[in-house]
Amino acid sequence: MYIDIGEIMTDYKALASLLFPQITKTPDDYEALYPPRNLKEGARVTRFSPSPTGYLHFGHLFTCMAAYLTAKQTNGAFYVRIEDTDQKRKVDGAVEVMLNGLKTYGIINDEGVISDSTQIGDYGPYIQSQRESIYHAYAKDLVEKGLAYPCFCSAEELDEIRAAQDGEPIKGYYGKYAKCRNLTFDEVKAKIDSGSEWTLRLKTPVNTEGKVVFEDLIKGKIEMPENVIDIVLLKANGIPTYHFAHAVDDHLMRTTHVIRGDEWIASMPLHIQLFKMLGFKSVKYAHVSPIMKEENGGKRKLSKRKDPEAAVSYYIEQGFPQESVCEYILTLLNSNFEDWRRANKTAPISEFPFNLKKISVSGALFDMAKLIDVSKNVISQMTSDEVFEKSNEWAKEFCPTLARLYANDEEYAKAVLNIDRGNKKPRKDISKWSDIPDYISYMYDETFKENYELCGNATPSLAIKVLELYKDIVDLNDDKDAWFEKIKSICAPVGCTPNVKEFKQEPDKFEGHVGDVSTIIRVALTGRTNTPDLFAITALLGNERVQKRIDNAIAFYKEEK
Ligand code: GLU
């Protein structure tokens, strides 16, 4: 129970009317307008409530995925609310940018703000700047109950108060420092009549020894000192503070689970107090630790300033497929996801029994190598049509050269992407769409880079011999076996053996083995020592290009000799 101290004002009703003459609706009206949701037992209502800064941090996506899955898996609701009470942070077009970021990764809200100009759902408006009269109704009600009061202190006066608090364990506007807390109705009226500006403050019950205890779904039981500060609820321009607005909103939008960054834990005593003083049923909280990154043997937060990969836009620009990023986020969210994935190879993520309680308390560790690994796996399972369509979409926006190559001959592009795909052990060369231009570069004359560096036992003089023979026998009508037989047949005439084992037993007897012969051909055709299936590459390049590349290689090695 909250016991007021030093009560002077009695006519709170008159004060409320003086402060909010236009407000006729009461909390009861809003309670009726936004009734409890008609959801099944256990259904959870979660939200993402960003400030419209236009910057979507990987941590936002991570937290949002947790909120989204929590709602989806309980047949609840997930909504987006825009918290624009701090107009300084507002950026034009930000909402769309942020929502598109979420949408790219499959997070589509059922309710709330869905574009810069559109909102859906029965609990709106979902933009705080459009809810001022609602906040004022609750503010008026608090004044009527003697739980809030107008404060006329100027910035200078507040500075003076702060200066006088040297040595005080608790600093701020409270108790005996709260000069306006006990103004009489007449004093308030005189100030208002003379045009003085005011903010509205919470008349916080003072108990400097008090403790709040709450159960965080991720971090467990947390005990903190109670809030004693008379915090500002409404600023002088009537705009609510985040603390006040979010409490009213989470209540009226019938949120059941607040899942947000743990920078808000410090405000929990205040938030719990606000909920109580406003008479709201408490909600459950899950505070998510920031995503961490390893650096110089230590750990630090993934930083907007230092790390390009902190921005969700980075993954979009780099062309990490939606599926890969989602898979990776799940591995970070719940450590048992990978086991589940092994047992449920093709199941959609929505079937994973996600558990808020399994989110890391110390902060999930971001690891680019792991994301790349996960993504290679995901892409290796896609059909060439899928790879083509998705990477083409990406290329149209971020890589016009690739889009142009694709557009010249879509069927050829798909065939190139199909090499070594669809078999039992698909190769894992591509981790993101921006890998593709390099990966397929040798399949296009425009992008093929000659590079005749050899490895293993291959030498330029051996290369000349091999290529001169291969040039004459390569026949694109051969099937794979016939083609390989021909490669083997080159071995003996050039002093190599078709049998790698034999070479290993008596290396001095041979110039090299069939692997070296293949390498020479591979390097001539692709400029690389490691590629997918050389037979498929040869077939797709076609006779003319094969002959030309071999000629160029022979000329190069001859010159080098
Ligand atoms: N608007 C707050 C932010 O951008 C959200 C806090 C919350 O989720 O309660 O950090």
XYZ file of C-alpha atoms and ligand atoms in Angstrom:
571
model
C 0.000 0.000 0.000
C 1.224 3.476 -0.732
C 0.963 5.967 2.063
C 1.257 9.582 1.132
C 3.472 11.822 3.235
C 2.924 15.403 4.307
C -0.515 15.617 2.775
C -1.628 19.168 2.181
C -3.771 19.201 -0.892
C -7.207 17.714 -0.442
C -9.009 18.618 -3.578
C -7.262 16.352 -6.045
C -10.302 16.283 -8.287
C -10.201 20.030 -8.701
C -6.468 19.865 -9.368
C -6.969 17.183 -12.015
C -9.572 19.324 -13.791
C -7.329 22.333 -13.592
C -4.440 20.439 -15.180
C -6.430 18.470 -17.743
C -9.519 20.507 -18.603
C -9.922 18.853 -22.025
C -9.721 15.276 -20.851
C -13.160 13.768 -20.448
C -12.401 10.085 -20.885
C -11.368 8.015 -17.882
C -9.244 4.887 -17.565
C -12.502 2.945 -17.320
C -13.432 4.133 -20.792
C -10.140 2.883 -22.148
C -10.422 -0.366 -20.246
C -13.724 -0.912 -22.038
C -12.327 0.180 -25.378
C -9.370 -2.189 -25.126
C -10.770 -5.191 -23.297
C -8.645 -8.208 -22.407
C -7.907 -10.250 -25.503
C -9.980 -13.215 -26.298
C -7.124 -15.693 -26.363
C -6.766 -19.247 -25.184
C -5.229 -19.974 -21.813
C -1.455 -19.768 -22.062
C -1.419 -17.563 -25.156
C 1.267 -14.920 -24.895
C 1.116 -11.396 -26.208
C 4.500 -9.896 -26.981
C 5.715 -6.809 -28.708
C 8.620 -5.080 -30.333
C 8.614 -1.413 -29.478
C 11.517 0.401 -31.053
C 12.220 4.077 -31.175
C 12.097 5.073 -34.840
C 15.831 5.603 -35.290
C 16.026 3.624 -38.534
C 18.822 1.480 -37.181
C 18.041 -2.166 -36.575
C 20.725 -3.799 -34.440
C 21.371 -7.527 -34.662
C 20.372 -7.573 -30.979
C 16.962 -6.146 -31.920
C 16.460 -8.963 -34.386
C 17.584 -11.484 -31.793
C 15.221 -10.162 -29.116
C 12.447 -9.731 -31.607
C 12.790 -13.323 -32.783
C 12.386 -14.421 -29.172
C 9.262 -12.273 -28.793
C 7.874 -13.426 -32.115
C 8.381 -17.137 -31.440
C 6.957 -16.764 -27.941
C 3.742 -15.323 -29.365
C 3.524 -17.662 -32.365
C 4.098 -20.843 -30.427
C 1.349 -20.069 -27.963
C -1.129 -18.822 -30.564
C -0.858 -15.418 -29.001
C -0.146 -12.130 -30.709
C 2.968 -10.234 -31.635
C 2.624 -6.537 -32.324
C 4.885 -3.622 -33.192
C 4.530 -0.334 -31.367
C 6.550 2.742 -32.226
C 7.944 4.600 -29.245
C 8.495 8.071 -30.564
C 8.180 10.107 -27.388
C 11.725 11.291 -27.869
C 11.274 13.340 -31.000
C 15.005 14.009 -31.209
C 15.662 10.356 -32.086
C 13.033 10.275 -34.811
C 14.234 9.681 -38.370
C 11.984 9.952 -41.415
C 11.175 6.629 -43.054
C 12.691 4.802 -40.095
C 9.668 2.662 -39.370
C 9.601 1.166 -42.835
C 13.339 0.467 -42.761
C 13.068 -1.293 -39.399
C 9.996 -3.295 -40.325
C 11.549 -4.364 -43.616
C 14.564 -5.551 -41.673
C 12.297 -7.765 -39.586
C 10.265 -8.905 -42.552
C 13.402 -10.044 -44.368
C 13.897 -12.543 -41.572
C 10.343 -13.733 -41.542
C 9.175 -11.684 -38.576
C 5.850 -10.302 -39.647
C 3.715 -8.737 -36.958
C 0.045 -9.667 -36.710
C -0.777 -6.308 -35.344
C 0.422 -2.773 -34.853
C 2.432 -0.629 -37.181
C 2.988 -2.370 -40.495
C 4.336 0.527 -42.551
C 5.044 4.233 -42.170
C 1.399 4.945 -42.883
C -0.482 1.781 -41.915
C -1.515 0.208 -38.636
C -3.713 -2.813 -38.058
C -5.349 -4.229 -34.936
C -7.915 -3.345 -32.285
C -5.534 -2.009 -29.684
C -4.182 1.007 -31.546
C -3.071 3.531 -32.295
C 0.290 1.845 -32.021
C 2.384 4.983 -32.344
C 2.923 6.724 -29.033
C 2.711 10.236 -30.451
C -0.861 9.401 -31.492
C -1.873 8.328 -27.995
C -1.477 11.532 -26.073
C -5.108 11.799 -24.939
C -4.914 8.239 -23.573
C -1.824 9.043 -21.503
C -3.481 12.218 -20.276
C -6.545 10.323 -19.114
C -4.348 8.058 -16.992
C -2.308 11.030 -15.813
C -5.468 12.858 -14.811
C -6.635 9.802 -12.936
C -3.354 9.628 -11.017
C -3.739 13.299 -10.057
C -7.309 12.670 -8.909
C -6.013 9.909 -6.684
C -3.271 12.097 -5.270
C -0.605 9.984 -6.957
C 0.806 12.628 -9.287
C 1.395 16.360 -9.089
C 2.527 19.245 -11.246
C 6.087 20.436 -10.832
C 7.060 23.969 -11.772
C 10.775 23.709 -11.095
C 12.962 25.215 -13.778
C 16.112 23.547 -15.087
C 18.146 25.875 -12.860
C 16.156 24.931 -9.767
C 16.653 21.260 -10.558
C 20.398 21.905 -10.871
C 20.372 23.604 -7.472
C 18.613 20.634 -5.930
C 21.190 18.317 -7.394
C 23.999 20.515 -6.105
C 22.486 20.418 -2.606
C 22.484 16.614 -2.643
C 26.216 16.153 -2.306
C 26.759 13.192 -0.035
C 23.168 11.955 -0.300
C 23.089 8.266 -1.246
C 20.086 8.876 -3.483
C 20.069 11.820 -5.816
C 17.122 13.306 -7.656
C 13.700 14.814 -7.125
C 12.172 13.106 -4.094
C 11.138 13.503 -0.479
C 12.199 16.785 1.030
C 13.897 17.797 -2.237
C 10.641 17.563 -4.116
C 9.714 21.209 -3.775
C 6.460 21.069 -5.667
C 5.165 17.890 -4.085
C 3.126 19.633 -1.467
C 1.973 22.792 -3.176
C -1.566 23.794 -2.277
C -4.287 23.948 -4.871
C -4.199 27.753 -4.737
C -0.449 27.828 -5.227
C -0.732 25.566 -8.228
C -3.593 27.584 -9.648
C -1.721 30.874 -9.246
C 1.288 29.451 -11.094
C -0.824 28.038 -13.883
C -2.795 31.287 -14.210
C 0.464 33.178 -14.537
C 1.421 30.869 -17.422
C 4.120 28.846 -15.662
C 5.115 25.643 -17.424
C 4.751 22.395 -15.529
C 5.681 18.788 -15.791
C 3.694 16.043 -14.126
C 5.521 13.953 -11.566
C 4.692 10.699 -9.865
C 4.098 11.143 -6.164
C 6.281 8.255 -5.208
C 5.817 6.709 -1.780
C 9.094 7.314 -0.015
C 10.681 4.265 1.421
C 14.419 4.461 1.025
C 14.849 1.063 2.685
C 12.325 -0.696 0.467
C 13.189 -3.536 -1.888
C 11.534 -4.860 -5.011
C 11.884 -8.466 -5.935
C 10.833 -9.853 -9.270
C 11.323 -12.990 -11.280
C 12.916 -12.375 -14.633
C 12.213 -15.220 -17.040
C 15.803 -15.218 -18.275
C 17.816 -13.913 -15.347
C 15.840 -15.406 -12.495
C 15.062 -13.679 -9.219
C 16.255 -10.084 -9.034
C 16.176 -7.888 -5.956
C 16.657 -4.143 -6.213
C 16.065 -1.058 -4.076
C 12.638 0.467 -4.528
C 12.306 3.620 -6.587
C 11.894 6.751 -4.474
C 12.274 9.383 -7.181
C 9.249 11.402 -8.223
C 9.876 10.737 -11.872
C 8.415 12.856 -14.633
C 5.357 11.289 -16.250
C 4.524 14.107 -18.644
C 6.980 16.619 -19.980
C 6.131 20.338 -20.157
C 4.859 19.876 -23.710
C 2.444 17.188 -22.545
C 4.429 14.366 -24.122
C 4.797 11.383 -21.791
C 8.132 9.941 -20.805
C 8.948 6.462 -22.081
C 8.403 4.996 -18.603
C 4.862 6.271 -18.287
C 3.854 5.711 -21.900
C 5.117 2.157 -22.100
C 3.326 1.161 -18.896
C 0.008 2.479 -20.187
C 0.613 0.869 -23.573
C 1.752 -2.525 -22.375
C -1.322 -2.634 -20.187
C -3.894 -1.404 -22.699
C -2.445 -3.471 -25.523
C -2.818 -6.410 -23.196
C 0.798 -7.475 -23.346
C 1.563 -10.546 -21.276
C 5.341 -10.826 -21.764
C 7.742 -7.927 -22.118
C 10.867 -9.213 -23.865
C 13.469 -6.497 -24.201
C 17.100 -5.528 -23.765
C 18.516 -5.779 -20.263
C 19.453 -2.094 -20.218
C 15.886 -1.713 -18.882
C 16.510 -3.766 -15.761
C 17.728 -0.625 -14.015
C 14.246 0.842 -14.554
C 12.393 -2.194 -13.227
C 11.738 -0.805 -9.747
C 10.082 2.175 -11.366
C 8.163 0.112 -13.903
C 6.843 -2.256 -11.265
C 5.848 0.713 -9.135
C 4.118 2.441 -12.051
C 2.118 -0.661 -12.858
C 1.012 -0.883 -9.233
C 0.146 2.784 -8.870
C -1.775 2.721 -12.141
C -3.659 -0.330 -10.906
C -2.440 -2.526 -13.763
C -2.058 -6.268 -13.600
C 1.648 -7.018 -13.688
C 3.234 -8.524 -16.786
C 6.053 -11.012 -17.073
C 9.507 -9.808 -17.992
C 12.353 -11.400 -19.916
C 15.411 -9.188 -20.132
C 17.806 -10.214 -22.862
C 21.545 -9.658 -22.379
C 23.390 -7.914 -25.185
C 24.994 -9.966 -27.930
C 28.695 -10.304 -27.212
C 31.705 -10.613 -29.432
C 35.121 -12.065 -28.692
C 38.023 -9.682 -29.021
C 41.641 -10.002 -27.960
C 40.822 -12.932 -25.730
C 38.087 -10.988 -23.943
C 34.426 -10.294 -24.595
C 32.625 -7.076 -25.396
C 29.211 -6.014 -26.668
C 28.550 -6.211 -30.393
C 28.833 -2.543 -31.139
C 26.975 -0.336 -33.564
C 30.019 1.902 -33.766
C 32.730 -0.726 -34.185
C 31.112 -3.717 -35.888
C 29.484 -3.572 -39.308
C 27.811 -6.901 -38.492
C 25.926 -5.219 -35.642
C 23.525 -3.791 -38.221
C 20.829 -6.058 -39.611
C 21.266 -4.250 -42.933
C 24.744 -5.805 -43.149
C 23.304 -9.300 -43.572
C 20.878 -8.068 -46.172
C 23.584 -6.263 -48.140
C 25.933 -9.234 -47.939
C 23.159 -11.517 -49.096
C 22.928 -13.942 -46.215
C 19.716 -15.809 -46.936
C 16.876 -15.272 -44.534
C 16.901 -18.955 -43.634
C 20.579 -18.881 -42.638
C 20.285 -15.865 -40.388
C 17.183 -17.307 -38.745
C 18.881 -20.664 -38.192
C 21.881 -18.920 -36.735
C 19.795 -16.750 -34.432
C 18.072 -19.875 -33.172
C 21.427 -21.474 -32.367
C 22.221 -18.358 -30.351
C 18.831 -18.195 -28.652
C 18.550 -21.789 -27.474
C 21.604 -24.009 -27.176
C 19.522 -27.146 -27.790
C 18.465 -25.898 -31.229
C 21.339 -27.597 -33.014
C 20.478 -31.006 -31.571
C 16.872 -30.454 -32.561
C 17.958 -29.464 -36.049
C 20.045 -32.624 -36.442
C 17.018 -34.690 -35.528
C 14.590 -32.593 -37.602
C 16.569 -31.720 -40.685
C 13.826 -30.223 -42.801
C 11.320 -29.046 -40.184
C 10.433 -25.341 -40.198
C 11.882 -23.296 -37.337
C 8.367 -22.645 -36.061
C 8.234 -26.274 -34.922
C 11.241 -25.903 -32.647
C 10.064 -25.854 -29.000
C 11.556 -22.454 -28.280
C 12.038 -21.611 -24.627
C 12.597 -18.080 -23.340
C 14.180 -19.487 -20.212
C 17.018 -21.015 -22.204
C 18.300 -17.665 -23.466
C 21.852 -17.013 -22.288
C 22.087 -15.006 -19.085
C 25.596 -13.787 -19.828
C 24.904 -12.764 -23.416
C 24.990 -14.883 -26.557
C 28.351 -14.868 -28.273
C 28.264 -13.735 -31.880
C 30.540 -15.779 -34.135
C 30.761 -14.911 -37.819
C 32.542 -18.180 -38.656
C 29.611 -20.078 -37.192
C 27.076 -18.039 -39.134
C 29.042 -18.714 -42.319
C 29.083 -22.403 -41.513
C 25.360 -22.516 -40.818
C 24.676 -20.567 -43.965
C 26.832 -22.800 -46.188
C 24.867 -25.707 -44.921
C 21.541 -24.018 -45.557
C 22.526 -22.969 -49.086
C 23.933 -26.403 -49.896
C 20.457 -27.851 -49.313
C 18.760 -25.456 -51.736
C 17.960 -26.369 -55.342
C 19.752 -24.436 -58.054
C 16.458 -22.749 -58.922
C 16.157 -21.516 -55.350
C 19.750 -20.323 -55.276
C 19.200 -18.596 -58.598
C 15.957 -16.871 -57.604
C 17.166 -15.701 -54.211
C 20.574 -14.555 -55.355
C 19.035 -12.849 -58.375
C 16.725 -10.875 -56.086
C 19.745 -9.855 -54.044
C 21.850 -9.069 -57.129
C 19.197 -6.804 -58.609
C 19.573 -4.596 -55.556
C 23.184 -5.010 -54.540
C 25.229 -6.445 -57.415
C 24.237 -5.236 -60.885
C 27.128 -7.113 -62.524
C 25.835 -10.442 -61.288
C 22.271 -9.514 -62.213
C 23.482 -8.737 -65.737
C 25.392 -12.020 -66.087
C 22.309 -13.871 -64.896
C 20.010 -11.988 -67.248
C 22.141 -12.863 -70.302
C 21.268 -16.526 -69.953
C 19.221 -17.673 -66.979
C 19.327 -21.328 -67.933
C 23.115 -21.293 -68.142
C 23.301 -19.561 -64.751
C 21.050 -22.164 -63.184
C 23.134 -24.946 -64.714
C 26.295 -23.369 -63.286
C 24.685 -23.132 -59.854
C 23.529 -26.711 -60.185
C 27.056 -28.136 -60.363
C 27.522 -30.574 -57.461
C 24.093 -29.728 -56.095
C 21.327 -32.152 -55.247
C 23.652 -35.064 -54.503
C 24.297 -36.750 -51.180
C 27.245 -34.588 -50.267
C 26.622 -31.201 -51.799
C 29.562 -28.809 -51.752
C 29.478 -25.934 -49.344
C 31.171 -23.151 -51.237
C 28.566 -20.414 -50.896
C 27.778 -18.805 -47.563
C 26.088 -15.683 -48.903
C 24.970 -14.339 -52.251
C 27.906 -11.973 -52.420
C 30.162 -15.071 -52.656
C 28.561 -16.020 -55.954
C 30.267 -13.559 -58.330
C 33.641 -14.963 -57.341
C 32.411 -18.541 -57.114
C 31.119 -18.578 -60.689
C 33.598 -16.088 -62.168
C 35.442 -18.643 -64.330
C 32.203 -19.751 -65.915
C 31.938 -16.400 -67.682
C 34.539 -14.955 -70.030
C 33.739 -11.462 -68.703
C 34.869 -12.416 -65.224
C 37.304 -15.300 -65.746
C 40.733 -14.431 -64.381
C 43.627 -16.409 -65.780
C 45.872 -17.807 -63.103
C 48.246 -20.579 -64.004
C 49.784 -21.283 -60.650
C 50.090 -25.029 -60.099
C 50.332 -27.180 -57.004
C 51.287 -30.722 -56.032
C 53.633 -32.373 -58.513
C 52.420 -30.314 -61.434
C 55.088 -28.243 -63.149
C 54.879 -26.017 -66.212
C 56.681 -28.590 -68.398
C 54.328 -31.350 -67.277
C 51.408 -28.987 -67.832
C 52.390 -28.381 -71.450
C 52.523 -32.108 -72.147
C 49.208 -32.812 -70.398
C 47.336 -29.959 -72.014
C 48.581 -30.728 -75.493
C 47.282 -34.268 -75.179
C 44.035 -33.288 -73.460
C 43.264 -30.655 -76.066
C 43.096 -33.323 -78.754
C 41.101 -35.921 -76.897
C 38.606 -33.884 -74.901
C 35.181 -34.528 -76.366
C 32.156 -32.844 -74.891
C 29.939 -35.667 -76.039
C 31.664 -38.067 -73.659
C 29.916 -39.047 -70.478
C 31.687 -38.574 -67.170
C 33.238 -42.029 -67.089
C 34.546 -41.828 -70.644
C 35.903 -38.357 -69.930
C 37.743 -39.565 -66.859
C 39.108 -42.597 -68.685
C 40.619 -40.178 -71.169
C 42.260 -38.184 -68.392
C 43.700 -41.400 -67.030
C 44.908 -42.314 -70.479
C 47.018 -39.160 -70.561
C 48.943 -40.244 -67.475
C 51.330 -42.851 -68.886
C 52.435 -40.862 -71.955
C 53.426 -37.922 -69.728
C 55.242 -40.086 -67.162
C 52.486 -40.051 -64.547
C 50.451 -42.871 -63.092
C 46.656 -43.079 -63.078
C 46.981 -44.760 -59.702
C 47.564 -42.461 -56.734
C 48.463 -45.387 -54.459
C 51.115 -46.508 -56.871
C 52.569 -43.019 -56.937
C 52.702 -42.918 -53.146
C 54.567 -46.210 -53.016
C 57.159 -45.178 -55.592
C 57.081 -41.438 -56.037
C 60.474 -41.313 -57.697
C 59.266 -43.443 -60.548
C 56.678 -40.913 -61.740
C 56.309 -37.265 -62.595
C 52.996 -37.211 -60.799
C 49.633 -38.968 -60.684
C 46.172 -38.599 -62.099
C 45.344 -35.926 -59.491
C 48.153 -33.775 -60.819
C 46.940 -34.266 -64.358
C 43.445 -33.163 -63.337
C 44.859 -30.181 -61.483
C 46.656 -29.019 -64.603
C 43.432 -29.198 -66.596
C 41.456 -27.576 -63.806
C 43.876 -24.676 -63.495
C 43.881 -24.109 -67.241
C 40.083 -24.048 -67.415
C 39.244 -22.223 -64.211
C 42.340 -20.503 -62.848
C 41.890 -22.473 -59.617
C 43.217 -25.596 -57.997
C 39.968 -26.352 -56.222
C 36.577 -26.288 -57.929
C 33.403 -28.308 -58.029
C 33.053 -31.141 -60.532
C 35.491 -30.521 -63.387
C 33.516 -32.650 -65.797
C 30.395 -30.526 -65.303
C 32.458 -27.359 -65.634
C 34.023 -28.595 -68.881
C 30.658 -29.551 -70.312
C 29.127 -26.178 -69.480
C 32.056 -24.167 -70.769
C 31.645 -25.821 -74.159
C 34.201 -26.816 -76.710
C 35.179 -23.406 -77.940
C 36.025 -21.980 -74.542
C 37.716 -25.176 -73.423
C 40.005 -25.145 -76.452
C 40.743 -21.451 -76.093
C 41.594 -21.650 -72.406
C 43.857 -24.662 -72.978
C 45.663 -22.844 -75.790
C 46.180 -19.816 -73.574
C 47.505 -21.970 -70.770
C 49.942 -23.806 -73.064
C 51.169 -20.459 -74.397
C 51.668 -19.189 -70.873
C 53.655 -22.210 -69.681
C 55.769 -22.221 -72.833
C 56.688 -18.628 -72.261
C 57.469 -19.315 -68.635
C 59.823 -22.189 -69.426
N 11.630 1.946 -27.022
C 12.511 1.207 -26.198
C 13.845 1.072 -26.904
O 13.939 1.375 -28.081
C 11.934 -0.180 -25.946
C 11.897 -0.526 -24.521
C 10.936 -1.674 -24.227
O 10.899 -2.621 -25.030
O 10.239 -1.612 -23.223
O 14.803 0.687 -26.308
